[in-house]
CSV table of C-alpha atoms in Angstrom, one decimal:
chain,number,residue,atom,x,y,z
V,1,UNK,CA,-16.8,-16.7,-10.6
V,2,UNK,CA,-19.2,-15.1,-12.7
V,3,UNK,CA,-21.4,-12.0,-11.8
V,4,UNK,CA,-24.8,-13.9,-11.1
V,5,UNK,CA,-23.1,-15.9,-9.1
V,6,UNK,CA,-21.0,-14.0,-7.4
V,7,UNK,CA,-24.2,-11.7,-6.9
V,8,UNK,CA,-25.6,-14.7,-5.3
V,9,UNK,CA,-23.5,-15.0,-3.0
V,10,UNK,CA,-22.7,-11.5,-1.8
V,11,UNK,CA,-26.8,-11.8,-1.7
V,12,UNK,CA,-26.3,-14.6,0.8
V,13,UNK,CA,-24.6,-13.1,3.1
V,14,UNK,CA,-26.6,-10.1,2.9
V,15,UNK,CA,-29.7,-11.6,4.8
V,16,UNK,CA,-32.8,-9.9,3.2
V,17,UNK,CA,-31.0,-7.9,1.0
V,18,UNK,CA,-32.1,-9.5,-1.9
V,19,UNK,CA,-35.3,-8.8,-1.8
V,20,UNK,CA,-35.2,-5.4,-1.6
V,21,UNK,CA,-32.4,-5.3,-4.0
V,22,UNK,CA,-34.5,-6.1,-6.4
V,23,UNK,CA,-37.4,-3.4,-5.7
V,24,UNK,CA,-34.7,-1.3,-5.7
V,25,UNK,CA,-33.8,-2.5,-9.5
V,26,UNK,CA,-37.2,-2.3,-10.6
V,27,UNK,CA,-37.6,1.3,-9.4
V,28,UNK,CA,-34.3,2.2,-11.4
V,29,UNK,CA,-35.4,0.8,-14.2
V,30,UNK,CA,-38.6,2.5,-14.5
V,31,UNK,CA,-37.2,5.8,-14.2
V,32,UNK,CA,-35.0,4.2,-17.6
V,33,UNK,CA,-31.9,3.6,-16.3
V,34,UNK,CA,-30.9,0.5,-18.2
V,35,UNK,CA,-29.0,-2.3,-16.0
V,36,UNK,CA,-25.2,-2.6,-16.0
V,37,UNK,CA,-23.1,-5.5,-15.6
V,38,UNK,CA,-19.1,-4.7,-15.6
V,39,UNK,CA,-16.4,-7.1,-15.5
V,40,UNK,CA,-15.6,-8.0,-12.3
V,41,UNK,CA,-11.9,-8.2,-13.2
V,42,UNK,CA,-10.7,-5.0,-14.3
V,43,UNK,CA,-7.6,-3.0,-15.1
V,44,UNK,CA,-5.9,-1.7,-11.7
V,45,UNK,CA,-4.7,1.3,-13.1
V,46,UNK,CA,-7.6,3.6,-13.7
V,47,UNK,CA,-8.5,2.8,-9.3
V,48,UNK,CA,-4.7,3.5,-8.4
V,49,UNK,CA,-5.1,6.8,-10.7
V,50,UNK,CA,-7.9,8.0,-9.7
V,51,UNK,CA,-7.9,7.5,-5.8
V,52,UNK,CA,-4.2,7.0,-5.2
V,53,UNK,CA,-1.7,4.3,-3.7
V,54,UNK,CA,-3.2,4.6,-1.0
V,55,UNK,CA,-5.9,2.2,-1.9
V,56,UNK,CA,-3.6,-0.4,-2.6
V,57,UNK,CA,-3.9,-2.0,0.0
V,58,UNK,CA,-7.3,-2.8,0.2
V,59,UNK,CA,-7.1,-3.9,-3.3
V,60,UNK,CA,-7.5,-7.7,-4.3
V,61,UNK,CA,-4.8,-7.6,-7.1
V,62,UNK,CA,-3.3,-10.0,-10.5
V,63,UNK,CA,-1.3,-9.8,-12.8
V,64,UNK,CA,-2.4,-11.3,-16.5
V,65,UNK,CA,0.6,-12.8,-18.9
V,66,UNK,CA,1.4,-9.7,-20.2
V,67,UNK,CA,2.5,-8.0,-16.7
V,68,UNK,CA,-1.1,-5.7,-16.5
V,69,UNK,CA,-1.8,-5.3,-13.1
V,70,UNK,CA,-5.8,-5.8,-12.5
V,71,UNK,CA,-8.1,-6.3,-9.6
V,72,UNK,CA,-11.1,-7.4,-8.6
V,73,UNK,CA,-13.8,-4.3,-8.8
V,74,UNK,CA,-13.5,-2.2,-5.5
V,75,UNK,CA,-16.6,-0.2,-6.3
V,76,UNK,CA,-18.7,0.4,-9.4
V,77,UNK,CA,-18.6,3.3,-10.6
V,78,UNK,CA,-15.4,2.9,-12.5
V,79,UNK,CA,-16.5,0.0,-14.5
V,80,UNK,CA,-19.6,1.6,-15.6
V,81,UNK,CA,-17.8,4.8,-16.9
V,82,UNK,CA,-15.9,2.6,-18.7
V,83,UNK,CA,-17.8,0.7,-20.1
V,84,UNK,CA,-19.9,3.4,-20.9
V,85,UNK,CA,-16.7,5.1,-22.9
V,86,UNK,CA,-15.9,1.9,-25.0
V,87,UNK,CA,-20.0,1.8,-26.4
V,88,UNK,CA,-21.1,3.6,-29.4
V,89,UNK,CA,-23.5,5.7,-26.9
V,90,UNK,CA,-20.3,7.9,-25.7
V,91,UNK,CA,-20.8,11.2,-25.2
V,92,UNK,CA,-24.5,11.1,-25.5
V,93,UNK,CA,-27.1,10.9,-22.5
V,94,UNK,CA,-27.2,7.6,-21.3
V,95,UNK,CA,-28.2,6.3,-17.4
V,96,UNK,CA,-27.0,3.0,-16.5
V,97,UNK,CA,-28.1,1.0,-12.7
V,98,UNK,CA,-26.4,-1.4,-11.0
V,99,UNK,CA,-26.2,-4.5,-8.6
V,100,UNK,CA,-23.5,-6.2,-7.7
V,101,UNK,CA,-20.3,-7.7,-5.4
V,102,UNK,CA,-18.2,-5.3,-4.9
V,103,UNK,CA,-14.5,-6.3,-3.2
V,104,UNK,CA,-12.6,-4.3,-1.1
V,105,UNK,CA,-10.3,-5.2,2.2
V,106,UNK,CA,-12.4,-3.7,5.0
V,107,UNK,CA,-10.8,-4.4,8.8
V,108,UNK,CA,-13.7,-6.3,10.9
V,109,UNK,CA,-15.9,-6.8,7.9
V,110,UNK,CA,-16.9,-9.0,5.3
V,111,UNK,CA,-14.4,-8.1,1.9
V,112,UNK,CA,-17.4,-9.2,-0.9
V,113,UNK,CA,-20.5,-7.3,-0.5
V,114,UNK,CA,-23.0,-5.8,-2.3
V,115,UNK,CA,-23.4,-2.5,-4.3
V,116,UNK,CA,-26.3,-0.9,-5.3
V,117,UNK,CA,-26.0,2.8,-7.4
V,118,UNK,CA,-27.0,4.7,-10.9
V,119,UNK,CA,-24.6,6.8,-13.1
V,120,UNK,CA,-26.1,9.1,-15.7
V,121,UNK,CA,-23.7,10.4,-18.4
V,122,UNK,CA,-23.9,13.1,-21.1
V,123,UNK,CA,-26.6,15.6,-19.6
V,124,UNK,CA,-26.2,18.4,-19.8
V,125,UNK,CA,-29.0,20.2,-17.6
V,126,UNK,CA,-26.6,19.4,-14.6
V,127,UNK,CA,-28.7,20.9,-12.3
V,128,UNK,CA,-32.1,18.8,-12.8
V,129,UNK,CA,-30.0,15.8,-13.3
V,130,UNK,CA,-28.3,16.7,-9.4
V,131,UNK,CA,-31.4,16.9,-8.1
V,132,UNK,CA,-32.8,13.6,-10.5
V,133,UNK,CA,-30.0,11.7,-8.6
V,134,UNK,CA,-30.7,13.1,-5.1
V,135,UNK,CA,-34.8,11.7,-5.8
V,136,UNK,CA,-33.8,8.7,-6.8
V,137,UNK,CA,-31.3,8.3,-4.0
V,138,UNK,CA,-34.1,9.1,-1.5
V,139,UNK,CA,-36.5,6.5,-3.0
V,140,UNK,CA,-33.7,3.6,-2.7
V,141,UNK,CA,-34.1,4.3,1.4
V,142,UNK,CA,-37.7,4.3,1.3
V,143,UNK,CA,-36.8,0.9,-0.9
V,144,UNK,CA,-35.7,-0.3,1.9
V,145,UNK,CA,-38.5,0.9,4.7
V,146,UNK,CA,-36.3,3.5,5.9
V,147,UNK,CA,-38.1,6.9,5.7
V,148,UNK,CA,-36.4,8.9,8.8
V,149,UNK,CA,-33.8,10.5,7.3
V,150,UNK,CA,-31.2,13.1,7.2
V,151,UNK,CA,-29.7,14.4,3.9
V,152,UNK,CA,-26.2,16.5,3.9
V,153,UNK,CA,-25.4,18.3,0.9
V,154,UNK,CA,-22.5,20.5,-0.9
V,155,UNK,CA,-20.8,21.8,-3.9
V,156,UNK,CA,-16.8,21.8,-4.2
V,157,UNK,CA,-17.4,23.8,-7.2
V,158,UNK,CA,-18.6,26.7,-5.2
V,159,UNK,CA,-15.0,26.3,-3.2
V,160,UNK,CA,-13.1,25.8,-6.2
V,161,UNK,CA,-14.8,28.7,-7.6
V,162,UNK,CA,-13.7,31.4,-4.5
V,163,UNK,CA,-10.4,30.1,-5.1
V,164,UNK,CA,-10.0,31.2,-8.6
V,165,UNK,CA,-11.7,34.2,-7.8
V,166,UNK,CA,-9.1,35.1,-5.2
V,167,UNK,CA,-6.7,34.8,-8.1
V,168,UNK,CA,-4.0,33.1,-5.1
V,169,UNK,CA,-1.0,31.2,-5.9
V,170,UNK,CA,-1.4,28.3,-8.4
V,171,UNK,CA,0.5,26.4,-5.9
V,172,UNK,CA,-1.8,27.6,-3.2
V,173,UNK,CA,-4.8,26.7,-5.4
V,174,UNK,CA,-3.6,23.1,-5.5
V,175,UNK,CA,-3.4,22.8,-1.9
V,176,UNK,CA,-6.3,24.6,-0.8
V,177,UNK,CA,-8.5,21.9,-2.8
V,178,UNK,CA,-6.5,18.8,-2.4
V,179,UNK,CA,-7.4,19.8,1.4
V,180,UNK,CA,-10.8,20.3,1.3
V,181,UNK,CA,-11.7,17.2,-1.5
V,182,UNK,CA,-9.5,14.8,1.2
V,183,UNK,CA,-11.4,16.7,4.2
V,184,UNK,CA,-8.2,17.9,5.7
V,185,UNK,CA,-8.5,20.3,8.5
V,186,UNK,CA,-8.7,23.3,6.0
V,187,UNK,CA,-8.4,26.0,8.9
V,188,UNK,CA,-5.0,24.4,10.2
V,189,UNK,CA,-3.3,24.5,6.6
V,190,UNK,CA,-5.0,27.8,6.1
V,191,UNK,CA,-3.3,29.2,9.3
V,192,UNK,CA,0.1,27.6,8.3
V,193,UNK,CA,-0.4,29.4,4.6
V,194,UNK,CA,-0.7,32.6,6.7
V,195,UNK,CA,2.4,32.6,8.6
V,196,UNK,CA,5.9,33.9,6.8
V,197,UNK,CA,8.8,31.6,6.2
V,198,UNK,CA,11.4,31.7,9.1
V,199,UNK,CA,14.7,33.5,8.3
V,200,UNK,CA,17.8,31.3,7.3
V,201,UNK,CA,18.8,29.4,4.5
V,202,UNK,CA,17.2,26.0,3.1
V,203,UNK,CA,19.9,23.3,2.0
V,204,UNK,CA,17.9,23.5,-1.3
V,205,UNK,CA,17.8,27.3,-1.2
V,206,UNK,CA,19.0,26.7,-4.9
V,207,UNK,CA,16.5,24.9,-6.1
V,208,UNK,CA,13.5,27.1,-4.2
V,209,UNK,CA,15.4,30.4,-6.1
V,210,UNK,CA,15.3,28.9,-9.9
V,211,UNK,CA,11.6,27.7,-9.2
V,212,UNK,CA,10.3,31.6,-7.9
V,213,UNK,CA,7.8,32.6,-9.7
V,214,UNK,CA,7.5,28.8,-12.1
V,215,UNK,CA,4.4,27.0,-13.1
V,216,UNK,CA,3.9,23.6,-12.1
V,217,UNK,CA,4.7,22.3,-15.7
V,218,UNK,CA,8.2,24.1,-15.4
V,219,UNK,CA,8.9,22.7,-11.8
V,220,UNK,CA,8.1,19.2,-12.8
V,221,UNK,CA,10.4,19.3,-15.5
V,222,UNK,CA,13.6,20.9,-13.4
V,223,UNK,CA,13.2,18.2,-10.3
V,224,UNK,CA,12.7,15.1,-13.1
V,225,UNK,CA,16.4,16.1,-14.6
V,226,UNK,CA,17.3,16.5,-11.0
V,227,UNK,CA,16.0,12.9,-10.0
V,228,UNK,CA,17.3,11.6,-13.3
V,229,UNK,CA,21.0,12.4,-12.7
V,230,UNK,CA,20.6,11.4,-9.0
V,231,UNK,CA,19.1,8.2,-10.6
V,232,UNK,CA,16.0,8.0,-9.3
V,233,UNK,CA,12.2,7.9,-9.0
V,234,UNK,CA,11.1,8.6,-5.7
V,235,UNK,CA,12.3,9.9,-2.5
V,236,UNK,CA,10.8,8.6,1.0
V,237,UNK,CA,7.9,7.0,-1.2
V,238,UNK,CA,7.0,10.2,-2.3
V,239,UNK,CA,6.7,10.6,-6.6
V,240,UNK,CA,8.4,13.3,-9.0
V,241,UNK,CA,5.0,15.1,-9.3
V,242,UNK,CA,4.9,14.5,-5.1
V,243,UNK,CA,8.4,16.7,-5.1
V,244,UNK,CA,7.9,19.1,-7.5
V,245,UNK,CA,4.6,20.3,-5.8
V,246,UNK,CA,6.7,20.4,-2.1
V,247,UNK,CA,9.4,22.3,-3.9
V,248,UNK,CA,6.9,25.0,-5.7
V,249,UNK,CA,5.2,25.0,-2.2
V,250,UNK,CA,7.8,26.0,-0.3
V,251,UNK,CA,9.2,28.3,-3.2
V,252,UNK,CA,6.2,30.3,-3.1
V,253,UNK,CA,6.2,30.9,0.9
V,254,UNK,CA,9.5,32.2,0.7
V,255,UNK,CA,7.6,34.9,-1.4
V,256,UNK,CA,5.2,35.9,0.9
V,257,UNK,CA,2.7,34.5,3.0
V,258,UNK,CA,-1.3,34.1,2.0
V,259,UNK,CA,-2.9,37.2,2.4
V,260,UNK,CA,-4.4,38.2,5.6
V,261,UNK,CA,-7.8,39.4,3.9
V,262,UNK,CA,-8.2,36.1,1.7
V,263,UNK,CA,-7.9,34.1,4.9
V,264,UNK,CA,-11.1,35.9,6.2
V,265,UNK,CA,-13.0,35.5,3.3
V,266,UNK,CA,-12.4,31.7,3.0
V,267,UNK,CA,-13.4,31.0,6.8
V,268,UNK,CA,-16.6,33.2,6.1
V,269,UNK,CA,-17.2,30.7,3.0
V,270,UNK,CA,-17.1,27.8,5.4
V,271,UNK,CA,-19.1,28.8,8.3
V,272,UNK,CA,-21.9,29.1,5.7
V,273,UNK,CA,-24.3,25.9,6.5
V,274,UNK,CA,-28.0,25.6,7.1
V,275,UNK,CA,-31.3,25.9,5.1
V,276,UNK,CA,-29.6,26.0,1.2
V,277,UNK,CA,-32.1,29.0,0.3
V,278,UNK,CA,-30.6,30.6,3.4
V,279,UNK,CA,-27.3,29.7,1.9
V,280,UNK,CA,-27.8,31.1,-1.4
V,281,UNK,CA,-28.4,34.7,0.2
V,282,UNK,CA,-25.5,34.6,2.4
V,283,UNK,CA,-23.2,33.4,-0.4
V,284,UNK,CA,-24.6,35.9,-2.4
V,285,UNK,CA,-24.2,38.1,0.2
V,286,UNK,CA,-20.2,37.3,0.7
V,287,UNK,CA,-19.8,37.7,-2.8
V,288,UNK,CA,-20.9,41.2,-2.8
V,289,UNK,CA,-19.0,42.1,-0.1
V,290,UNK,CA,-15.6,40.5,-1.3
V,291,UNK,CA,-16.3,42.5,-4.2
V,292,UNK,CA,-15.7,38.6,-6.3
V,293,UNK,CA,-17.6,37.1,-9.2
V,294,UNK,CA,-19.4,33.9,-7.9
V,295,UNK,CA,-22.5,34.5,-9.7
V,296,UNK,CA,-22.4,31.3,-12.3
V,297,UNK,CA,-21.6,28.6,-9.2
V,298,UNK,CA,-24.1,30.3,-7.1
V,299,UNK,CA,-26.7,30.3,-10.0
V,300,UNK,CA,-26.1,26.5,-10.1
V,301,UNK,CA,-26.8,25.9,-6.5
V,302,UNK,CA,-30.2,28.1,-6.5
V,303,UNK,CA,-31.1,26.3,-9.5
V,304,UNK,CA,-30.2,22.8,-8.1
V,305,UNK,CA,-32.6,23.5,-4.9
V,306,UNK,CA,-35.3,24.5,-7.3
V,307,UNK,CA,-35.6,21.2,-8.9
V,308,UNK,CA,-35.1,19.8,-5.7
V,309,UNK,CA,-38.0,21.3,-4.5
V,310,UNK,CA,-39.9,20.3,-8.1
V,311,UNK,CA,-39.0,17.0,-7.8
V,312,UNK,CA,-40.5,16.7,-4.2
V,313,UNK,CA,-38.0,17.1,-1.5
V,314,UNK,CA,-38.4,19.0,1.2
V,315,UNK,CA,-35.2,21.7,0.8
V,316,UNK,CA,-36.0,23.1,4.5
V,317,UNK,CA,-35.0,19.8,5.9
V,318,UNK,CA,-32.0,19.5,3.6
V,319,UNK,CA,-28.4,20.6,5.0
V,320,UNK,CA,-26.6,22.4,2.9
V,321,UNK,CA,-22.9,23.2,4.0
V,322,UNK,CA,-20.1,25.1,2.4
V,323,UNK,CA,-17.6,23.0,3.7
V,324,UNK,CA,-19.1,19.5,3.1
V,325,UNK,CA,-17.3,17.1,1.1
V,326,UNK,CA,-16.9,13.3,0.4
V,327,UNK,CA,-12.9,13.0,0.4
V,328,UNK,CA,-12.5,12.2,-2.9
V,329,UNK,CA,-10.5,13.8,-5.7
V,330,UNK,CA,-12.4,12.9,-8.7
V,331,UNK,CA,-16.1,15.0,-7.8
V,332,UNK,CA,-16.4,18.3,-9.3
V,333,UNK,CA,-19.7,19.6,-8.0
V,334,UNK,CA,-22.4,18.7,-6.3
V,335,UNK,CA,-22.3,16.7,-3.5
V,336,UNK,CA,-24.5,14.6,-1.2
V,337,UNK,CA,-24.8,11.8,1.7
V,338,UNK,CA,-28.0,10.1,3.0
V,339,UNK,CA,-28.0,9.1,6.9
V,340,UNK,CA,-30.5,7.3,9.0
V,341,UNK,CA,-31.6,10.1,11.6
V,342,UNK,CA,-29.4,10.6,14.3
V,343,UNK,CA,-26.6,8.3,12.7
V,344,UNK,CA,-23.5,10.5,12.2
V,345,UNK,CA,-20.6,8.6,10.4
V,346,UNK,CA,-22.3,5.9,7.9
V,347,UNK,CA,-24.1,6.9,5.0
V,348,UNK,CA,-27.0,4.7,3.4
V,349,UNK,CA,-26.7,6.3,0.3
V,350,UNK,CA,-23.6,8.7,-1.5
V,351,UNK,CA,-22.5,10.5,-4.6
V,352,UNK,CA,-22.7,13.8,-6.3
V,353,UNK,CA,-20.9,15.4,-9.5
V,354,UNK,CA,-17.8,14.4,-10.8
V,355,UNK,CA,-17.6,15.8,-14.8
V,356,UNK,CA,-13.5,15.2,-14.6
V,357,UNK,CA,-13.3,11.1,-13.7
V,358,UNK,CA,-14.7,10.8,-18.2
V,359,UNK,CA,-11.7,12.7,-19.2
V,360,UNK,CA,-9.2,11.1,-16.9
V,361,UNK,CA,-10.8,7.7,-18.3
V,362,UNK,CA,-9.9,9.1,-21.4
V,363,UNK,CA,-13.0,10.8,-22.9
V,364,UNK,CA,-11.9,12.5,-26.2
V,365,UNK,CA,-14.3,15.3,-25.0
V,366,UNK,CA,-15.7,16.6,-21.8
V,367,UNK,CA,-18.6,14.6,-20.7
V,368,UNK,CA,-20.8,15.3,-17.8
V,369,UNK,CA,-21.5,12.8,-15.3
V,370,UNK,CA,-23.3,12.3,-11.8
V,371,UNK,CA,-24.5,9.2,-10.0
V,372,UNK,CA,-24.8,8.0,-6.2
V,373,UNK,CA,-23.9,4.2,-4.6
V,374,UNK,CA,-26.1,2.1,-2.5
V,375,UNK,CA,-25.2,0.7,0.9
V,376,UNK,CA,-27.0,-2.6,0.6
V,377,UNK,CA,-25.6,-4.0,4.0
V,378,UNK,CA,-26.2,-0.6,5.9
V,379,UNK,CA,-29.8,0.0,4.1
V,380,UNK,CA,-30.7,-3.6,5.4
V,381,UNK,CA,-29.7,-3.8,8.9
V,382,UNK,CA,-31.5,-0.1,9.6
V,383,UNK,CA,-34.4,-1.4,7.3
V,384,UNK,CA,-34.8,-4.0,9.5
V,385,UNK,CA,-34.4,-2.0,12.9
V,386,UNK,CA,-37.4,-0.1,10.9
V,387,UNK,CA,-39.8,-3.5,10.1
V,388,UNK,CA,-38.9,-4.1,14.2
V,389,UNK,CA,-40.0,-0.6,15.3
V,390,UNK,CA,-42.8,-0.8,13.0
V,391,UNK,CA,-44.1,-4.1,14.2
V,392,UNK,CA,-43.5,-2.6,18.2
């Protein structure tokens, strides 16, 4: 099938999305995003990477002659960073748009639909371009006719940055973060981190004693000559890299538990929520107290809301929370979701930072990178409800 046509058909089925759609192209385009058009069959590796087994199975996967595995696109913003990295335009600024079917096993719901979204690489005034793609995201809704919205904002930088200023455990680090991107409940894990490993011995007491006080490079390579004489990969499904991190885990709460007073300050971090300027003060204000240096991700939020407020949108209506995040791995920064009012689980339009996904693509250099997705199918049912309201 080839992408007009399969863009046709996803249109199809997609009553009245087409239309719009194309405003929506037009728009993109004039703010000089040039149009992209990936492969729809691409290699499976970079998805199973970068988002984990997990997403297997709502992958629609082949395997070519040679034994690569690949699969049909199950979003787009993967493609386009690719493709991107393979032009002679890498690693300078360069915005790309896109329309297209998407495929992706979803229970109760059509598995080809349609994806609408911008990436900008290479800038590197990250906070204007932030609040470029947060503009542009809010002129796709009104694209569509749907003006009442709410917008929910963060920044796991900010979170990643109390973290290494709390100077905790690498270990701990790891977790802490792997938590929060994946929206685990980060106050459970946090309360489990505070409470000291109960007396007794551990059948791998051995193993916990020659990892105290390791690095995860070290750990990895003492459990792969482990699982190499034993003969094998995985245990319970779970990888090397899986074991080694359980092992340096539970090595480092035999050491001590997470400190009482590091506890405090990260719950205070996450109760911060509200009016972003508000935000800034009270972060500000945390940061003093805790006696930690914060100032450069803080500076990158205040500056973020100023160009948010340059480019036109209204910060006091814009929710800014501390513990907001999208539940993926691969965003660095900035944040964001778009919701028709009153409408709390589906977003109509998502994305935010993520500066890492180039390198892991295999960028010889960092390269910085932000971009959102359009919900065609949820932007044209509540655009509709909007025409109907209208026409009431």
């Amino acid at each position: 099938m080839t992408e007009a046509a399969a863009t046709r058909s996803a249109s199809a089925s997609a009553s009245g999305a087409a239309a719009w759609a194309d405003t929506l192209l037009a728009s993109f385009a004039q703010a000089g995003y040039l149009r992209s058009e990936p492969a729809i069959l691409q290699p499976a590796e970079p998805f199973l990477d970068l988002s984990g087994e997990d997403i297997r199975k709502s992958l629609y996967l082949t395997t070519d002659p040679t034994g690569e595995e690949l699969c049909l696109r199950p979003d787009l913003t993967i493609p386009v960073a690719r493709d991107y990295l393979a032009s002679p335009r890498t690693g300078q600024p360069a915005g790309f748009s896109y329309l297209g079917a998407v495929f992706r096993y979803r229970d109760g719901a059509p598995s080809q639909f349609l994806q609408a979204g911008i990436e900008s690489f290479g800038r590197q005034d990250r906070a204007a371009a932030d609040a470029e793609m947060l503009a542009l995201a809010l002129e796709a809704t009104t694209a569509f006719g749907v003006s009442d919205v709410e917008i929910r904002t963060g920044d796991v930088a900010l979170f990643n940055a109390l973290i290494d200023a709390l100077e905790l455990y690498p270990v701990w680090r790891r977790r802490l973060i792997k938590d929060f991107n994946r929206k685990v409940s980060l106050t459970d894990d946090i309360e489990r981190l505070t409470l000291a490993t109960a007396p007794g011995r551990n059948e791998y007491e051995g193993v916990l004693a020659a990892l105290a006080g390791s690095d995860r490079k070290a750990a990895l390579a003492l459990v792969t000559d482990l699982m190499s004489i034993a003969g094998t990969t995985n245990v319970g499904g779970r990888t090397v890299a899986e074991i080694a991190d359980r092992f340096l885990e539970q090595s480092t709460l035999k050491a001590g538990a997470l400190p009482r007073d590091a506890v405090n300050i990260i719950k205070r971090f996450l109760s911060i929520a509200g009016d972003p300027d508000d935000a800034v003060a009270q972060l500000r204000a945390l940061a003093g107290d805790a006696k930690l240096d914060l100032t450069a991700a803080i500076d990158q939020l205040e500056s973020r809301v100023g160009f948010m407020a340059a480019r036109g949108i209204d910060t006091h209506n814009t929710r800014f929370s501390t513990s907001f995040g999208r539940g993926l791995d691969y965003y660095t920064g900035f944040e964001f979701e778009v919701h028709a009012r009153g409408n709390g689980s589906e977003p109509l339009v998502a994305g935010g930072r993520y500066d890492g996904l180039m390198s892991q693509l295999g960028a010889a250099n960092p390269i910085p990178a932000v971009g959102f997705s359009v919900w065609i199918e949820a932007l044209t049912r509540h655009g509709k409800a909007a025409a109907r309201g209208g026409a009431a």
